[in-house]
PDB file of C-alpha atoms in Angstrom:
ATOM      1  CA  MET A   1       0.000   0.000   0.000  1.00  0.00           C
ATOM      2  CA  THR A   2       1.395   3.401  -0.948  1.00  0.00           C
ATOM      3  CA  ALA A   3       1.184   6.534   1.150  1.00  0.00           C
ATOM      4  CA  GLY A   4      -1.381   7.947  -1.306  1.00  0.00           C
ATOM      5  CA  ASN A   5      -3.615   4.898  -0.860  1.00  0.00           C
ATOM      6  CA  ALA A   6      -3.326   5.120   2.919  1.00  0.00           C
ATOM      7  CA  LYS A   7      -4.406   8.785   2.826  1.00  0.00           C
ATOM      8  CA  GLU A   8      -7.315   7.929   0.557  1.00  0.00           C
ATOM      9  CA  THR A   9      -8.385   5.155   2.927  1.00  0.00           C
ATOM     10  CA  THR A  10      -8.141   7.581   5.841  1.00  0.00           C
ATOM     11  CA  LYS A  11     -10.157  10.145   3.874  1.00  0.00           C
ATOM     12  CA  GLU A  12     -12.834   7.547   3.113  1.00  0.00           C
ATOM     13  CA  THR A  13     -12.918   6.560   6.786  1.00  0.00           C
ATOM     14  CA  ILE A  14     -13.374  10.180   7.836  1.00  0.00           C
ATOM     15  CA  ILE A  15     -16.170  10.663   5.285  1.00  0.00           C
ATOM     16  CA  ARG A  16     -17.899   7.491   6.511  1.00  0.00           C
ATOM     17  CA  LYS A  17     -17.627   8.642  10.149  1.00  0.00           C
ATOM     18  CA  VAL A  18     -18.955  12.109   9.312  1.00  0.00           C
ATOM     19  CA  LYS A  19     -21.910  10.538   7.486  1.00  0.00           C
ATOM     20  CA  MET A  20     -22.558   8.255  10.479  1.00  0.00           C
ATOM     21  CA  PHE A  21     -22.397  11.274  12.809  1.00  0.00           C
ATOM     22  CA  LEU A  22     -24.900  13.199  10.681  1.00  0.00           C
ATOM     23  CA  VAL A  23     -27.318  10.272  10.599  1.00  0.00           C
ATOM     24  CA  THR A  24     -26.942   9.849  14.361  1.00  0.00           C
ATOM     25  CA  ALA A  25     -27.533  13.565  14.932  1.00  0.00           C
ATOM     26  CA  ALA A  26     -30.702  13.377  12.827  1.00  0.00           C
ATOM     27  CA  LEU A  27     -31.915  10.374  14.846  1.00  0.00           C
ATOM     28  CA  VAL A  28     -31.187  12.130  18.145  1.00  0.00           C
ATOM     29  CA  PHE A  29     -33.113  15.161  16.916  1.00  0.00           C
ATOM     30  CA  ALA A  30     -36.038  12.945  15.847  1.00  0.00           C
ATOM     31  CA  CYS A  31     -36.088  11.215  19.249  1.00  0.00           C
ATOM     32  CA  GLN A  32     -35.974  14.582  21.015  1.00  0.00           C
ATOM     33  CA  LEU A  33     -38.899  15.771  18.928  1.00  0.00           C
ATOM     34  CA  ALA A  34     -40.831  12.595  19.626  1.00  0.00           C
ATOM     35  CA  PHE A  35     -40.030  12.201  23.301  1.00  0.00           C
ATOM     36  CA  GLY A  36     -38.038  15.144  24.630  1.00  0.00           C
ATOM     37  CA  ALA A  37     -40.261  18.058  23.708  1.00  0.00           C
ATOM     38  CA  ARG A  38     -43.176  16.995  25.873  1.00  0.00           C
ATOM     39  CA  THR A  39     -44.765  19.465  28.229  1.00  0.00           C
ATOM     40  CA  ALA A  40     -46.352  16.790  30.414  1.00  0.00           C
ATOM     41  CA  HIS A  41     -44.772  15.974  33.749  1.00  0.00           C
ATOM     42  CA  ALA A  42     -42.949  12.651  34.092  1.00  0.00           C
ATOM     43  CA  ALA A  43     -45.824  11.302  36.190  1.00  0.00           C
ATOM     44  CA  GLU A  44     -48.160  11.864  33.216  1.00  0.00           C
ATOM     45  CA  THR A  45     -45.806  10.275  30.653  1.00  0.00           C
ATOM     46  CA  PRO A  46     -46.073   6.483  30.298  1.00  0.00           C
ATOM     47  CA  MET A  47     -43.082   4.727  31.861  1.00  0.00           C
ATOM     48  CA  GLY A  48     -42.057   3.091  28.565  1.00  0.00           C
ATOM     49  CA  GLU A  49     -41.781   6.503  26.915  1.00  0.00           C
ATOM     50  CA  GLN A  50     -39.723   7.753  29.863  1.00  0.00           C
ATOM     51  CA  VAL A  51     -37.388   4.781  29.363  1.00  0.00           C
ATOM     52  CA  ILE A  52     -37.023   5.581  25.650  1.00  0.00           C
ATOM     53  CA  GLU A  53     -36.528   9.288  26.327  1.00  0.00           C
ATOM     54  CA  TYR A  54     -33.728   8.459  28.774  1.00  0.00           C
ATOM     55  CA  ALA A  55     -32.149   5.823  26.493  1.00  0.00           C
ATOM     56  CA  SER A  56     -32.239   8.097  23.429  1.00  0.00           C
ATOM     57  CA  GLN A  57     -29.704  10.499  24.894  1.00  0.00           C
ATOM     58  CA  PHE A  58     -27.046   7.811  24.424  1.00  0.00           C
ATOM     59  CA  ILE A  59     -27.526   7.414  20.655  1.00  0.00           C
ATOM     60  CA  GLY A  60     -24.144   7.622  18.973  1.00  0.00           C
ATOM     61  CA  ASN A  61     -22.177   6.405  21.994  1.00  0.00           C
ATOM     62  CA  PRO A  62     -19.805   3.474  21.445  1.00  0.00           C
ATOM     63  CA  TYR A  63     -20.362  -0.267  21.515  1.00  0.00           C
ATOM     64  CA  ARG A  64     -18.044  -2.346  23.693  1.00  0.00           C
ATOM     65  CA  TRP A  65     -18.471  -6.094  24.099  1.00  0.00           C
ATOM     66  CA  GLY A  66     -19.005  -6.901  27.779  1.00  0.00           C
ATOM     67  CA  GLY A  67     -19.439  -3.224  28.608  1.00  0.00           C
ATOM     68  CA  SER A  68     -22.282  -1.570  30.482  1.00  0.00           C
ATOM     69  CA  SER A  69     -21.310   2.113  30.423  1.00  0.00           C
ATOM     70  CA  LEU A  70     -23.901   4.119  28.523  1.00  0.00           C
ATOM     71  CA  THR A  71     -21.284   6.787  27.813  1.00  0.00           C
ATOM     72  CA  ASN A  72     -17.991   4.905  27.442  1.00  0.00           C
ATOM     73  CA  GLY A  73     -19.176   1.703  25.780  1.00  0.00           C
ATOM     74  CA  THR A  74     -21.743  -1.028  26.247  1.00  0.00           C
ATOM     75  CA  ASP A  75     -22.928  -4.158  24.535  1.00  0.00           C
ATOM     76  CA  CYS A  76     -26.594  -4.821  23.775  1.00  0.00           C
ATOM     77  CA  SER A  77     -27.558  -6.457  27.067  1.00  0.00           C
ATOM     78  CA  GLY A  78     -25.459  -3.972  29.048  1.00  0.00           C
ATOM     79  CA  PHE A  79     -27.365  -1.176  27.301  1.00  0.00           C
ATOM     80  CA  VAL A  80     -30.800  -2.584  28.214  1.00  0.00           C
ATOM     81  CA  MET A  81     -29.615  -3.468  31.737  1.00  0.00           C
ATOM     82  CA  SER A  82     -28.129   0.000  32.376  1.00  0.00           C
ATOM     83  CA  VAL A  83     -31.100   1.900  30.957  1.00  0.00           C
ATOM     84  CA  TYR A  84     -33.532  -0.007  33.162  1.00  0.00           C
ATOM     85  CA  ALA A  85     -31.232   0.277  36.194  1.00  0.00           C
ATOM     86  CA  ASN A  86     -31.863   4.032  36.002  1.00  0.00           C
ATOM     87  CA  PHE A  87     -35.521   3.209  36.726  1.00  0.00           C
ATOM     88  CA  GLY A  88     -34.744   0.822  39.587  1.00  0.00           C
ATOM     89  CA  ILE A  89     -35.242  -2.352  37.541  1.00  0.00           C
ATOM     90  CA  SER A  90     -32.540  -5.007  37.772  1.00  0.00           C
ATOM     91  CA  LEU A  91     -31.895  -7.072  34.638  1.00  0.00           C
ATOM     92  CA  PRO A  92     -29.178  -9.605  33.723  1.00  0.00           C
ATOM     93  CA  HIS A  93     -26.176  -8.722  31.571  1.00  0.00           C
ATOM     94  CA  TYR A  94     -26.798 -11.467  29.036  1.00  0.00           C
ATOM     95  CA  SER A  95     -29.091 -11.055  26.033  1.00  0.00           C
ATOM     96  CA  GLN A  96     -30.581 -14.546  26.127  1.00  0.00           C
ATOM     97  CA  SER A  97     -31.490 -14.148  29.828  1.00  0.00           C
ATOM     98  CA  MET A  98     -33.770 -11.251  28.855  1.00  0.00           C
ATOM     99  CA  ILE A  99     -36.151 -13.852  27.390  1.00  0.00           C
ATOM    100  CA  SER A 100     -37.341 -14.767  30.901  1.00  0.00           C
ATOM    101  CA  GLN A 101     -37.681 -11.247  32.328  1.00  0.00           C
ATOM    102  CA  GLY A 102     -41.016  -9.512  32.898  1.00  0.00           C
ATOM    103  CA  THR A 103     -44.119 -10.658  31.062  1.00  0.00           C
ATOM    104  CA  PRO A 104     -44.439 -11.847  27.462  1.00  0.00           C
ATOM    105  CA  VAL A 105     -45.852  -9.637  24.703  1.00  0.00           C
ATOM    106  CA  ALA A 106     -47.562 -11.674  21.987  1.00  0.00           C
ATOM    107  CA  SER A 107     -46.388  -9.756  18.916  1.00  0.00           C
ATOM    108  CA  LEU A 108     -44.642  -6.668  17.638  1.00  0.00           C
ATOM    109  CA  ALA A 109     -48.083  -5.224  16.887  1.00  0.00           C
ATOM    110  CA  GLU A 110     -48.780  -5.324  20.647  1.00  0.00           C
ATOM    111  CA  ALA A 111     -45.365  -4.009  21.698  1.00  0.00           C
ATOM    112  CA  ARG A 112     -45.072  -0.628  23.404  1.00  0.00           C
ATOM    113  CA  PRO A 113     -42.140   1.770  23.677  1.00  0.00           C
ATOM    114  CA  GLY A 114     -39.700   0.425  26.252  1.00  0.00           C
ATOM    115  CA  ASP A 115     -40.492  -3.257  25.704  1.00  0.00           C
ATOM    116  CA  ILE A 116     -37.444  -5.491  25.411  1.00  0.00           C
ATOM    117  CA  LEU A 117     -36.891  -7.182  22.053  1.00  0.00           C
ATOM    118  CA  VAL A 118     -34.884 -10.414  22.212  1.00  0.00           C
ATOM    119  CA  TYR A 119     -33.170 -11.893  19.164  1.00  0.00           C
ATOM    120  CA  SER A 120     -30.704 -14.709  18.726  1.00  0.00           C
ATOM    121  CA  GLY A 121     -27.568 -13.114  20.202  1.00  0.00           C
ATOM    122  CA  HIS A 122     -29.029  -9.618  20.558  1.00  0.00           C
ATOM    123  CA  THR A 123     -31.454  -7.489  22.553  1.00  0.00           C
ATOM    124  CA  GLY A 124     -32.768  -3.943  22.360  1.00  0.00           C
ATOM    125  CA  LEU A 125     -35.565  -1.570  23.329  1.00  0.00           C
ATOM    126  CA  TYR A 126     -38.665  -1.094  21.219  1.00  0.00           C
ATOM    127  CA  LEU A 127     -39.146   2.546  20.189  1.00  0.00           C
ATOM    128  CA  GLY A 128     -42.482   2.137  18.453  1.00  0.00           C
ATOM    129  CA  GLY A 129     -43.183   2.429  14.748  1.00  0.00           C
ATOM    130  CA  GLY A 130     -41.247  -0.756  13.985  1.00  0.00           C
ATOM    131  CA  GLN A 131     -37.961   0.707  15.292  1.00  0.00           C
ATOM    132  CA  MET A 132     -35.512  -0.506  17.930  1.00  0.00           C
ATOM    133  CA  LEU A 133     -32.850   1.285  19.979  1.00  0.00           C
ATOM    134  CA  SER A 134     -29.846  -0.849  20.864  1.00  0.00           C
ATOM    135  CA  ALA A 135     -26.082  -1.164  21.048  1.00  0.00           C
ATOM    136  CA  LEU A 136     -25.907  -2.881  17.670  1.00  0.00           C
ATOM    137  CA  GLY A 137     -22.175  -3.457  17.243  1.00  0.00           C
ATOM    138  CA  ARG A 138     -18.755  -1.809  16.928  1.00  0.00           C
ATOM    139  CA  SER A 139     -19.560  -0.264  13.564  1.00  0.00           C
ATOM    140  CA  TYR A 140     -22.807   1.301  14.784  1.00  0.00           C
ATOM    141  CA  GLY A 141     -22.619   1.911  18.525  1.00  0.00           C
ATOM    142  CA  ILE A 142     -25.922   2.788  20.172  1.00  0.00           C
ATOM    143  CA  CYS A 143     -28.333   3.423  17.328  1.00  0.00           C
ATOM    144  CA  VAL A 144     -31.837   3.125  15.952  1.00  0.00           C
ATOM    145  CA  SER A 145     -32.565   0.275  13.557  1.00  0.00           C
ATOM    146  CA  SER A 146     -35.482  -1.733  12.264  1.00  0.00           C
ATOM    147  CA  ALA A 147     -37.054  -3.958  14.906  1.00  0.00           C
ATOM    148  CA  THR A 148     -37.394  -6.638  12.230  1.00  0.00           C
ATOM    149  CA  TYR A 149     -33.778  -6.614  11.076  1.00  0.00           C
ATOM    150  CA  LYS A 150     -33.789 -10.292  12.022  1.00  0.00           C
ATOM    151  CA  PRO A 151     -36.398 -12.641  13.541  1.00  0.00           C
ATOM    152  CA  ILE A 152     -37.564 -11.688  17.027  1.00  0.00           C
ATOM    153  CA  LYS A 153     -37.397 -14.557  19.535  1.00  0.00           C
ATOM    154  CA  ALA A 154     -39.364 -12.806  22.293  1.00  0.00           C
ATOM    155  CA  ILE A 155     -40.793  -9.488  23.383  1.00  0.00           C
ATOM    156  CA  ARG A 156     -40.841  -8.809  27.112  1.00  0.00           C
ATOM    157  CA  ARG A 157     -42.451  -6.073  29.183  1.00  0.00           C
ATOM    158  CA  VAL A 158     -40.748  -5.256  32.489  1.00  0.00           C
ATOM    159  CA  ILE A 159     -42.638  -2.057  33.344  1.00  0.00           C
TER     160      ILE A 159
END
C-alpha cells in the first residue's frame, strides 16, 4: 500500500464517520422531537416513553463487548440493563437471559415503547413504529434500527 492509498483510505474513513455522525444527529433530533419536547410531567408520561426518552440520549455512543457504560461503551444487554437500572429495575447482563424477564408480549403489533426485544444473540428496546434502539455493534454503537432486522425470539415487558 502506498502513502497515497493510505491517505485515501483515511479520507474515506473520515467521510464514513462524518456521514454516520450526521445520521446519528438526525436520529437524536427525531427522538428529542418525539419524546423530549413533551410538556407533560414525568408522572403523566407512560413509563415506557420515559425509558425511551432516557435511552435516546445515548444514541451515537460506542459499543463495547461486555461493557455496560452508557457513555464509554456497552454491549446490547449492558445497554438494556443499564437503561432499566436508572428506573430501579434489575436485569441480567446477558441477552438470552432477557427472554425470561417480565411478562411476554404476543407480537410486535402489541409491543409498546420500552419493551425489550430479544433476538438470537441480541437485545434492544422497542421505540415504536417498527424501530428498535440498541447497542448494535462496533460499527454502529448505540443506534436506531429496524425492529425486524432479524427474527424476534421474544418481546418482554418489564414495566
